[in-house]
C-alpha cells in the first residue's frame, strides 16, 4: 500500500505533498483512510513560529475523518469499513504515523468514534480536538472534575453554572454542548452575530465580548439567576479575556479558571484565590482514560446519533486533496467565526 502526506519540511516552510510511509496500526490502534482532515490553530502556530515540533520534516494535522482501513492487535471496538472521526496525536508521540495531513493516519482506538450516516465526514472532522479539549477541562480530575454527561442531565446540576468565554469558537462550541448536557447552566460570550448560534448549542446566557461593561453584566446575570458558579473556561486565553474571567470568578469567592493556552499569563494563583490552570493537549493516559471512554464511546458516538451532540460549528470545506492543506492554513490565518476549515481528500 502507498501513502502520501503534506510535509512541513522545515521551520516556517510551506507544506509540500510527497510520498510517506504506509504504517500498519500498532496494538490498540486503527488505521484510518482519511476522507477529510481539519485545520486547527495549532497547525498555523507551528508553521508560523516553529514551536512544539522536535524534528523536521514533520506532518501537521490533528484531526481526521474517514473509514477504518485496518485494525491493530487487541482492537475490539472497530471493524474495517466503519465511518469514524479521530484525533491524530503525532505532536504527543512525535510518530509521523499518528499525523493527520496524510492519506492514512494511525489513531489510538480510544480517540476514535463512529459517526452516523446522517453526519458527513466534513461535519464530523470539526469535533475531535474541540471535544477532547473541552472534555479534559470540564471532566478530568486535575481540572474541573465535573461528572461527564450521562444519557440525561444530572439532577444536582440545575443550580450550578459555568462561564465559557469564547462560545462560538470550536472548543467553546463543544464545551457549551457538554456542559449543558451535564445540566450546568451555561453563561458564554460571542460576537452579536453568533448569539443565536450559541443559544442553539445550549447556552442560557450570552454576552457580546465587545461590550465594555461585560464583566458587570455577567456578574449581575449570575446573581440574578441565583446559581453557583463552578468556574470559568477561557477558551480564547488572551490577556484581557483571562483578566475578565478571573474578575468574574473572583467575585464569587475564588475558584477555578481554565484556559486553552498559556498566553502571557503563567499558571497558578491570580487575583485573590482564583487558580488558573491550562488544559494540556488531550491524550488518553491512564488517569484520563475514564473520561475518554465516556466521551468518545458514549457522548460523541451516541450523542451524534440521539441528538445530544451537534456536529458544530459548520465546516468550511476546501476540495482538492492534500495539496489544499496549505491553502486551508492560509485561509485560517485570515480568521474564522463559528466555523472550522476542513480539507476534503476524497468524497
Ligand atoms: N489546550 C489545548 O490542547 C488546545 C486544543 C485546541 C485549541 N487550543 C487553543 O484554544 C484556542 C481556541 O481554539 P479554537 O479552535 O476553538 O478557535 P477558533 O474556533 O479558531 O476561534 C475563533 C473564534 O474565537 C472567537 N473569539 C475571538 N476572540 C474572542 C474574544 N476576545 N472573546 C470571545 N470570543 C472570541 C470568535 O468569536 P466570534 O466569531 O463570535 O467573534 C471565533 O468564533 C486557540 O488558541 C487554540 O490554539 C488549545
Short mmCIF file of C-alpha atoms and ligand atoms in Angstrom, two decimals:
data_model
loop_
_atom_site.label_atom_id
_atom_site.label_comp_id
_atom_site.label_asym_id
_atom_site.label_seq_id
_atom_site.Cartn_x
_atom_site.Cartn_y
_atom_site.Cartn_z
CA UNK A 1 0.00 0.00 0.00
CA UNK A 2 1.16 3.54 -0.64
CA UNK A 3 0.66 6.78 1.25
CA UNK A 4 1.15 10.48 0.68
CA UNK A 5 1.43 13.39 3.11
CA UNK A 6 1.53 17.19 3.12
CA UNK A 7 5.02 17.62 4.61
CA UNK A 8 6.34 20.54 6.62
CA UNK A 9 9.97 20.12 5.69
CA UNK A 10 11.46 22.87 7.89
CA UNK A 11 10.52 25.60 10.38
CA UNK A 12 8.34 28.23 8.63
CA UNK A 13 8.28 26.12 5.41
CA UNK A 14 5.29 25.70 3.10
CA UNK A 15 3.51 22.35 3.01
CA UNK A 16 4.54 20.07 0.17
CA UNK A 17 2.80 16.84 -0.88
CA UNK A 18 5.14 13.84 -1.24
CA UNK A 19 5.28 10.11 -0.61
CA UNK A 20 5.11 8.98 3.02
CA UNK A 21 5.45 5.63 4.75
CA UNK A 22 2.33 3.46 4.92
CA UNK A 23 2.27 2.35 8.56
CA UNK A 24 0.39 -0.61 9.95
CA UNK A 25 -1.66 0.20 13.08
CA UNK A 26 0.09 -0.75 16.33
CA UNK A 27 -1.59 -2.62 19.21
CA UNK A 28 -4.74 -0.77 20.28
CA UNK A 29 -4.65 1.41 17.15
CA UNK A 30 -6.71 1.66 13.98
CA UNK A 31 -5.59 2.85 10.56
CA UNK A 32 -7.99 5.44 9.11
CA UNK A 33 -8.22 6.09 5.38
CA UNK A 34 -8.81 9.83 5.55
CA UNK A 35 -11.65 11.44 3.62
CA UNK A 36 -11.30 14.81 5.38
CA UNK A 37 -8.63 16.48 7.52
CA UNK A 38 -9.29 19.58 9.62
CA UNK A 39 -7.21 22.73 10.06
CA UNK A 40 -6.54 23.91 13.61
CA UNK A 41 -4.99 26.99 15.22
CA UNK A 42 -2.09 24.81 16.39
CA UNK A 43 -1.18 23.88 12.77
CA UNK A 44 -0.94 27.57 11.90
CA UNK A 45 1.06 28.37 15.05
CA UNK A 46 3.59 25.58 14.45
CA UNK A 47 4.17 26.63 10.86
CA UNK A 48 4.46 30.29 11.80
CA UNK A 49 6.57 30.06 14.97
CA UNK A 50 8.44 26.76 14.63
CA UNK A 51 7.21 25.59 18.05
CA UNK A 52 6.48 22.12 19.54
CA UNK A 53 7.93 20.04 16.69
CA UNK A 54 11.15 18.30 17.72
CA UNK A 55 12.46 17.14 14.32
CA UNK A 56 11.76 18.01 10.70
CA UNK A 57 10.39 17.04 8.28
CA UNK A 58 7.10 16.80 10.18
CA UNK A 59 3.47 16.20 9.25
CA UNK A 60 0.85 18.50 10.81
CA UNK A 61 -2.87 17.78 11.16
CA UNK A 62 -4.53 16.77 14.42
CA UNK A 63 -8.00 15.53 13.50
CA UNK A 64 -9.35 13.42 10.68
CA UNK A 65 -12.49 11.67 9.47
CA UNK A 66 -12.61 8.67 7.17
CA UNK A 67 -13.08 4.92 7.14
CA UNK A 68 -11.32 2.21 9.09
CA UNK A 69 -8.78 0.57 6.78
CA UNK A 70 -7.10 -1.80 9.25
CA UNK A 71 -7.35 -2.61 12.95
CA UNK A 72 -4.34 -3.35 15.15
CA UNK A 73 -3.87 -6.10 17.69
CA UNK A 74 -6.37 -6.03 20.57
CA UNK A 75 -8.83 -3.65 18.91
CA UNK A 76 -12.36 -4.82 19.54
CA UNK A 77 -14.35 -1.61 19.08
CA UNK A 78 -13.95 -1.21 15.30
CA UNK A 79 -14.12 -3.09 12.02
CA UNK A 80 -12.75 -2.35 8.57
CA UNK A 81 -15.02 -0.03 6.59
CA UNK A 82 -16.68 1.78 9.52
CA UNK A 83 -17.06 5.58 9.20
CA UNK A 84 -15.19 7.35 12.00
CA UNK A 85 -13.57 10.56 13.15
CA UNK A 86 -10.49 10.65 15.34
CA UNK A 87 -7.70 12.53 16.98
CA UNK A 88 -4.25 12.48 15.38
CA UNK A 89 -1.68 12.57 18.18
CA UNK A 90 1.66 12.96 16.37
CA UNK A 91 2.57 16.00 18.43
CA UNK A 92 2.39 13.97 21.62
CA UNK A 93 4.14 10.87 20.21
CA UNK A 94 6.34 12.59 17.55
CA UNK A 95 5.48 9.49 15.46
CA UNK A 96 4.50 10.53 11.93
CA UNK A 97 2.18 7.52 11.54
CA UNK A 98 -0.06 9.40 14.01
CA UNK A 99 -0.19 12.63 11.95
CA UNK A 100 -3.29 13.92 10.18
CA UNK A 101 -2.32 15.60 6.90
CA UNK A 102 -1.85 12.34 5.00
CA UNK A 103 -3.93 9.75 3.21
CA UNK A 104 -3.73 7.28 6.13
CA UNK A 105 -3.50 8.01 9.86
CA UNK A 106 -2.91 5.60 12.74
CA UNK A 107 -5.06 6.58 15.72
CA UNK A 108 -5.49 5.07 19.16
CA UNK A 109 -8.88 3.37 19.42
CA UNK A 110 -9.98 5.41 22.45
CA UNK A 111 -9.60 8.63 20.49
CA UNK A 112 -11.80 7.44 17.61
CA UNK A 113 -15.60 7.40 17.33
CA UNK A 114 -18.06 6.03 14.78
CA UNK A 115 -20.19 8.63 13.01
CA UNK A 116 -23.81 8.12 11.98
CA UNK A 117 -24.71 8.19 8.28
CA UNK A 118 -26.63 11.44 8.87
CA UNK A 119 -23.31 13.19 9.63
CA UNK A 120 -20.85 13.83 6.79
CA UNK A 121 -17.11 13.32 7.13
CA UNK A 122 -16.64 17.10 6.85
CA UNK A 123 -19.10 17.73 9.71
CA UNK A 124 -17.53 15.03 11.90
CA UNK A 125 -13.99 16.30 11.36
CA UNK A 126 -14.78 19.53 13.25
CA UNK A 127 -15.26 17.63 16.53
CA UNK A 128 -12.28 15.59 17.78
CA UNK A 129 -9.96 18.31 19.13
CA UNK A 130 -12.70 20.64 20.30
CA UNK A 131 -14.49 17.85 22.12
CA UNK A 132 -11.34 16.37 23.63
CA UNK A 133 -10.06 19.76 24.85
CA UNK A 134 -13.42 20.78 26.26
CA UNK A 135 -13.88 17.37 27.92
CA UNK A 136 -10.42 17.47 29.52
CA UNK A 137 -11.11 20.81 31.16
CA UNK A 138 -14.61 20.02 32.30
CA UNK A 139 -14.30 16.42 33.42
CA UNK A 140 -10.72 15.39 34.19
CA UNK A 141 -9.92 15.33 37.91
CA UNK A 142 -6.93 17.69 37.61
CA UNK A 143 -9.19 20.41 36.12
CA UNK A 144 -12.88 20.97 36.99
CA UNK A 145 -13.52 17.27 37.63
CA UNK A 146 -17.26 17.50 36.86
CA UNK A 147 -19.17 14.28 36.19
CA UNK A 148 -19.22 13.58 32.41
CA UNK A 149 -22.61 13.75 30.68
CA UNK A 150 -24.85 10.72 31.01
CA UNK A 151 -27.94 9.91 28.93
CA UNK A 152 -29.94 12.52 30.93
CA UNK A 153 -28.84 15.76 32.70
CA UNK A 154 -27.58 15.37 36.26
CA UNK A 155 -30.30 16.22 38.79
CA UNK A 156 -27.97 18.22 41.08
CA UNK A 157 -26.55 20.44 38.41
CA UNK A 158 -29.50 22.70 37.80
CA UNK A 159 -28.37 25.43 40.22
CA UNK A 160 -24.75 25.25 39.10
CA UNK A 161 -23.36 27.36 36.31
CA UNK A 162 -20.19 27.76 34.25
CA UNK A 163 -18.81 30.67 32.25
CA UNK A 164 -17.41 29.62 28.86
CA UNK A 165 -15.59 32.58 27.33
CA UNK A 166 -15.50 32.23 23.54
CA UNK A 167 -18.60 30.10 22.95
CA UNK A 168 -18.57 30.42 19.16
CA UNK A 169 -15.03 29.02 18.84
CA UNK A 170 -14.64 25.33 18.07
CA UNK A 171 -13.57 24.40 21.62
CA UNK A 172 -16.24 26.73 23.06
CA UNK A 173 -18.99 25.15 20.92
CA UNK A 174 -18.08 21.71 22.26
CA UNK A 175 -17.72 22.96 25.85
CA UNK A 176 -21.18 24.56 25.76
CA UNK A 177 -22.78 21.37 24.49
CA UNK A 178 -21.07 19.12 27.01
CA UNK A 179 -21.60 21.43 29.98
CA UNK A 180 -25.28 21.85 29.07
CA UNK A 181 -25.62 18.06 28.70
CA UNK A 182 -24.48 17.65 32.34
CA UNK A 183 -27.21 20.08 33.43
CA UNK A 184 -24.95 23.07 34.08
CA UNK A 185 -26.35 26.50 33.23
CA UNK A 186 -24.04 27.96 30.61
CA UNK A 187 -23.03 31.62 30.51
CA UNK A 188 -21.00 32.41 27.41
CA UNK A 189 -19.57 35.19 25.24
CA UNK A 190 -19.63 35.63 21.46
CA UNK A 191 -19.96 38.45 18.98
CA UNK A 192 -23.56 39.55 18.45
CA UNK A 193 -23.91 37.73 15.12
CA UNK A 194 -23.27 34.41 16.88
CA UNK A 195 -25.68 34.78 19.82
CA UNK A 196 -28.40 32.64 18.25
CA UNK A 197 -25.76 30.07 17.28
CA UNK A 198 -24.51 29.59 20.86
CA UNK A 199 -28.05 29.58 22.25
CA UNK A 200 -28.81 26.76 19.80
CA UNK A 201 -25.97 24.78 21.37
CA UNK A 202 -27.46 25.12 24.85
CA UNK A 203 -26.11 28.39 26.28
CA UNK A 204 -28.64 30.03 28.61
CA UNK A 205 -27.00 33.49 28.79
CA UNK A 206 -24.90 35.15 26.06
CA UNK A 207 -22.86 38.36 26.26
CA UNK A 208 -21.21 40.34 23.49
CA UNK A 209 -17.49 40.39 24.26
CA UNK A 210 -17.09 43.84 22.66
CA UNK A 211 -19.28 45.35 25.41
CA UNK A 212 -17.01 47.30 27.82
CA UNK A 213 -19.39 46.53 30.72
CA UNK A 214 -19.40 42.82 30.07
CA UNK A 215 -17.98 41.76 33.45
CA UNK A 216 -20.60 43.79 35.37
CA UNK A 217 -23.35 42.34 33.19
CA UNK A 218 -22.19 38.76 33.67
CA UNK A 219 -21.95 39.27 37.45
CA UNK A 220 -25.46 40.71 37.57
CA UNK A 221 -26.84 37.85 35.48
CA UNK A 222 -25.20 35.17 37.66
CA UNK A 223 -26.57 36.82 40.81
CA UNK A 224 -29.99 37.31 39.21
CA UNK A 225 -30.14 33.65 38.17
CA UNK A 226 -29.40 32.57 41.76
CA UNK A 227 -26.85 29.99 40.65
CA UNK A 228 -23.50 28.81 41.97
CA UNK A 229 -20.65 29.45 39.52
CA UNK A 230 -18.37 26.38 39.45
CA UNK A 231 -15.70 28.06 37.34
CA UNK A 232 -14.83 29.68 34.04
CA UNK A 233 -13.30 28.16 30.91
CA UNK A 234 -11.36 30.80 28.98
CA UNK A 235 -11.19 29.23 25.56
CA UNK A 236 -9.63 32.30 23.96
CA UNK A 237 -6.89 32.90 26.57
CA UNK A 238 -5.84 36.40 25.53
CA UNK A 239 -4.66 38.69 28.34
CA UNK A 240 -7.95 40.59 28.51
CA UNK A 241 -10.18 37.50 28.35
CA UNK A 242 -8.19 35.90 31.17
CA UNK A 243 -8.48 39.04 33.29
CA UNK A 244 -12.21 39.32 32.72
CA UNK A 245 -12.82 35.64 33.51
CA UNK A 246 -10.70 35.97 36.67
CA UNK A 247 -12.74 39.00 37.77
CA UNK A 248 -15.98 37.06 37.42
CA UNK A 249 -14.66 34.01 39.26
CA UNK A 250 -13.02 36.15 41.97
CA UNK A 251 -16.28 37.96 42.69
CA UNK A 252 -17.88 34.72 43.83
CA UNK A 253 -15.15 33.97 46.34
CA UNK A 254 -12.39 32.35 44.36
CA UNK A 255 -12.43 29.26 42.24
CA UNK A 256 -11.24 27.72 39.07
CA UNK A 257 -10.26 29.40 35.84
CA UNK A 258 -9.28 27.13 32.96
CA UNK A 259 -7.53 28.28 29.83
CA UNK A 260 -6.92 26.58 26.50
CA UNK A 261 -3.44 28.03 26.24
CA UNK A 262 -0.77 29.66 28.33
CA UNK A 263 -0.62 33.06 26.57
CA UNK A 264 1.34 35.65 28.55
CA UNK A 265 -0.13 34.59 31.89
CA UNK A 266 1.62 31.98 33.99
CA UNK A 267 -0.42 29.20 35.51
CA UNK A 268 -1.20 29.38 39.21
CA UNK A 269 -2.93 31.74 41.58
CA UNK A 270 -4.03 35.13 40.24
CA UNK A 271 -6.42 37.76 41.54
CA UNK A 272 -7.06 36.63 45.13
CA UNK A 273 -7.56 32.92 45.19
CA UNK A 274 -8.54 32.33 41.58
CA UNK A 275 -6.44 29.41 40.36
CA UNK A 276 -5.58 29.41 36.65
CA UNK A 277 -4.83 26.04 35.01
CA UNK A 278 -4.00 25.49 31.36
CA UNK A 279 -5.69 22.49 29.80
CA UNK A 280 -2.97 20.33 28.22
CA UNK A 281 -3.27 18.94 24.69
CA UNK A 282 -5.55 15.96 25.18
CA UNK A 283 -4.12 12.47 25.03
CA UNK A 284 -5.52 9.43 26.81
CA UNK A 285 -3.20 8.42 29.63
CA UNK A 286 -4.28 6.07 32.42
CA UNK A 287 -5.75 8.78 34.69
CA UNK A 288 -7.62 10.39 31.82
CA UNK A 289 -8.99 7.11 30.44
CA UNK A 290 -12.40 7.02 32.25
CA UNK A 291 -13.23 10.44 30.85
CA UNK A 292 -12.07 9.42 27.38
CA UNK A 293 -14.21 6.32 27.28
CA UNK A 294 -17.24 8.33 28.47
CA UNK A 295 -16.63 10.97 25.82
CA UNK A 296 -15.56 9.00 22.76
CA UNK A 297 -17.55 5.80 23.11
CA UNK A 298 -20.62 7.37 24.67
CA UNK A 299 -21.08 11.08 24.20
CA UNK A 300 -19.57 11.52 20.75
CA UNK A 301 -20.77 8.31 19.19
CA UNK A 302 -24.22 8.00 20.79
CA UNK A 303 -24.72 11.75 21.24
CA UNK A 304 -24.48 12.38 17.49
CA UNK A 305 -26.98 9.59 16.95
CA UNK A 306 -29.54 10.67 19.59
CA UNK A 307 -29.16 14.43 19.17
CA UNK A 308 -27.38 15.26 22.48
CA UNK A 309 -24.42 16.42 20.37
CA UNK A 310 -24.49 18.54 17.23
CA UNK A 311 -21.51 18.45 14.84
CA UNK A 312 -20.86 22.19 15.22
CA UNK A 313 -19.55 24.61 14.16
CA UNK A 314 -20.18 24.05 10.47
CA UNK A 315 -17.23 23.16 8.27
CA UNK A 316 -15.87 25.38 5.52
CA UNK A 317 -14.91 22.68 3.01
CA UNK A 318 -11.94 23.09 0.70
CA UNK A 319 -11.91 20.44 -2.02
CA UNK A 320 -8.83 19.26 -3.87
CA UNK A 321 -6.93 16.84 -1.65
CA UNK A 322 -3.77 17.18 0.41
CA UNK A 323 -2.43 19.88 -1.94
CA UNK A 324 -5.04 22.19 -0.40
CA UNK A 325 -3.83 21.86 3.22
CA UNK A 326 -1.56 24.89 2.77
CA UNK A 327 -4.49 26.86 1.36
CA UNK A 328 -6.51 25.78 4.39
CA UNK A 329 -3.84 27.14 6.73
CA UNK A 330 -3.65 30.42 4.80
CA UNK A 331 -7.41 30.77 4.95
CA UNK A 332 -7.44 30.03 8.69
CA UNK A 333 -4.97 32.88 9.26
CA UNK A 334 -7.50 35.32 7.76
CA UNK A 335 -9.82 34.44 10.67
CA UNK A 336 -12.84 32.21 11.21
CA UNK A 337 -16.09 32.83 13.04
CA UNK A 338 -18.14 29.88 14.31
CA UNK A 339 -16.60 27.67 11.62
CA UNK A 340 -13.82 25.17 11.07
CA UNK A 341 -11.86 24.80 7.86
CA UNK A 342 -11.58 21.24 6.58
CA UNK A 343 -9.85 19.84 3.50
CA UNK A 344 -11.60 17.12 1.53
CA UNK A 345 -9.25 14.40 0.39
CA UNK A 346 -11.85 12.04 -1.01
CA UNK A 347 -15.64 12.38 -1.13
N1 LIG B 1 -5.03 23.19 25.13
C1 LIG B 1 -5.27 22.51 24.03
O1 LIG B 1 -4.99 21.34 23.93
C2 LIG B 1 -5.96 23.20 22.88
C3 LIG B 1 -6.69 22.45 21.95
C4 LIG B 1 -7.39 23.13 20.95
C5 LIG B 1 -7.28 24.52 20.86
N2 LIG B 1 -6.50 25.20 21.74
C6 LIG B 1 -6.39 26.68 21.66
O2 LIG B 1 -7.65 27.19 22.04
C7 LIG B 1 -7.92 28.39 21.30
C8 LIG B 1 -9.28 28.23 20.60
O3 LIG B 1 -9.20 27.25 19.56
P1 LIG B 1 -10.43 27.05 18.57
O4 LIG B 1 -10.05 26.09 17.51
O5 LIG B 1 -11.64 26.78 19.38
O6 LIG B 1 -10.52 28.54 17.98
P2 LIG B 1 -11.33 29.16 16.74
O7 LIG B 1 -12.63 28.45 16.57
O8 LIG B 1 -10.45 29.25 15.57
O9 LIG B 1 -11.58 30.65 17.32
C9 LIG B 1 -12.32 31.55 16.56
C10 LIG B 1 -13.48 32.05 17.42
O10 LIG B 1 -12.94 32.78 18.53
C11 LIG B 1 -13.89 33.75 18.93
N3 LIG B 1 -13.20 34.86 19.61
C12 LIG B 1 -12.11 35.54 19.17
N4 LIG B 1 -11.76 36.49 20.09
C13 LIG B 1 -12.65 36.40 21.11
C14 LIG B 1 -12.82 37.09 22.34
N5 LIG B 1 -11.99 38.08 22.70
N6 LIG B 1 -13.82 36.71 23.16
C15 LIG B 1 -14.66 35.71 22.81
N7 LIG B 1 -14.56 35.01 21.65
C16 LIG B 1 -13.57 35.35 20.81
C17 LIG B 1 -14.54 34.21 17.64
O11 LIG B 1 -15.85 34.54 18.00
P3 LIG B 1 -16.85 35.44 17.11
O12 LIG B 1 -16.77 34.90 15.73
O13 LIG B 1 -18.18 35.23 17.77
O14 LIG B 1 -16.36 36.85 17.20
C18 LIG B 1 -14.42 32.98 16.71
O15 LIG B 1 -15.66 32.30 16.55
C19 LIG B 1 -6.75 28.57 20.33
O16 LIG B 1 -5.83 29.47 20.90
C20 LIG B 1 -6.13 27.17 20.26
O17 LIG B 1 -4.77 27.20 19.92
C21 LIG B 1 -5.86 24.57 22.76
#
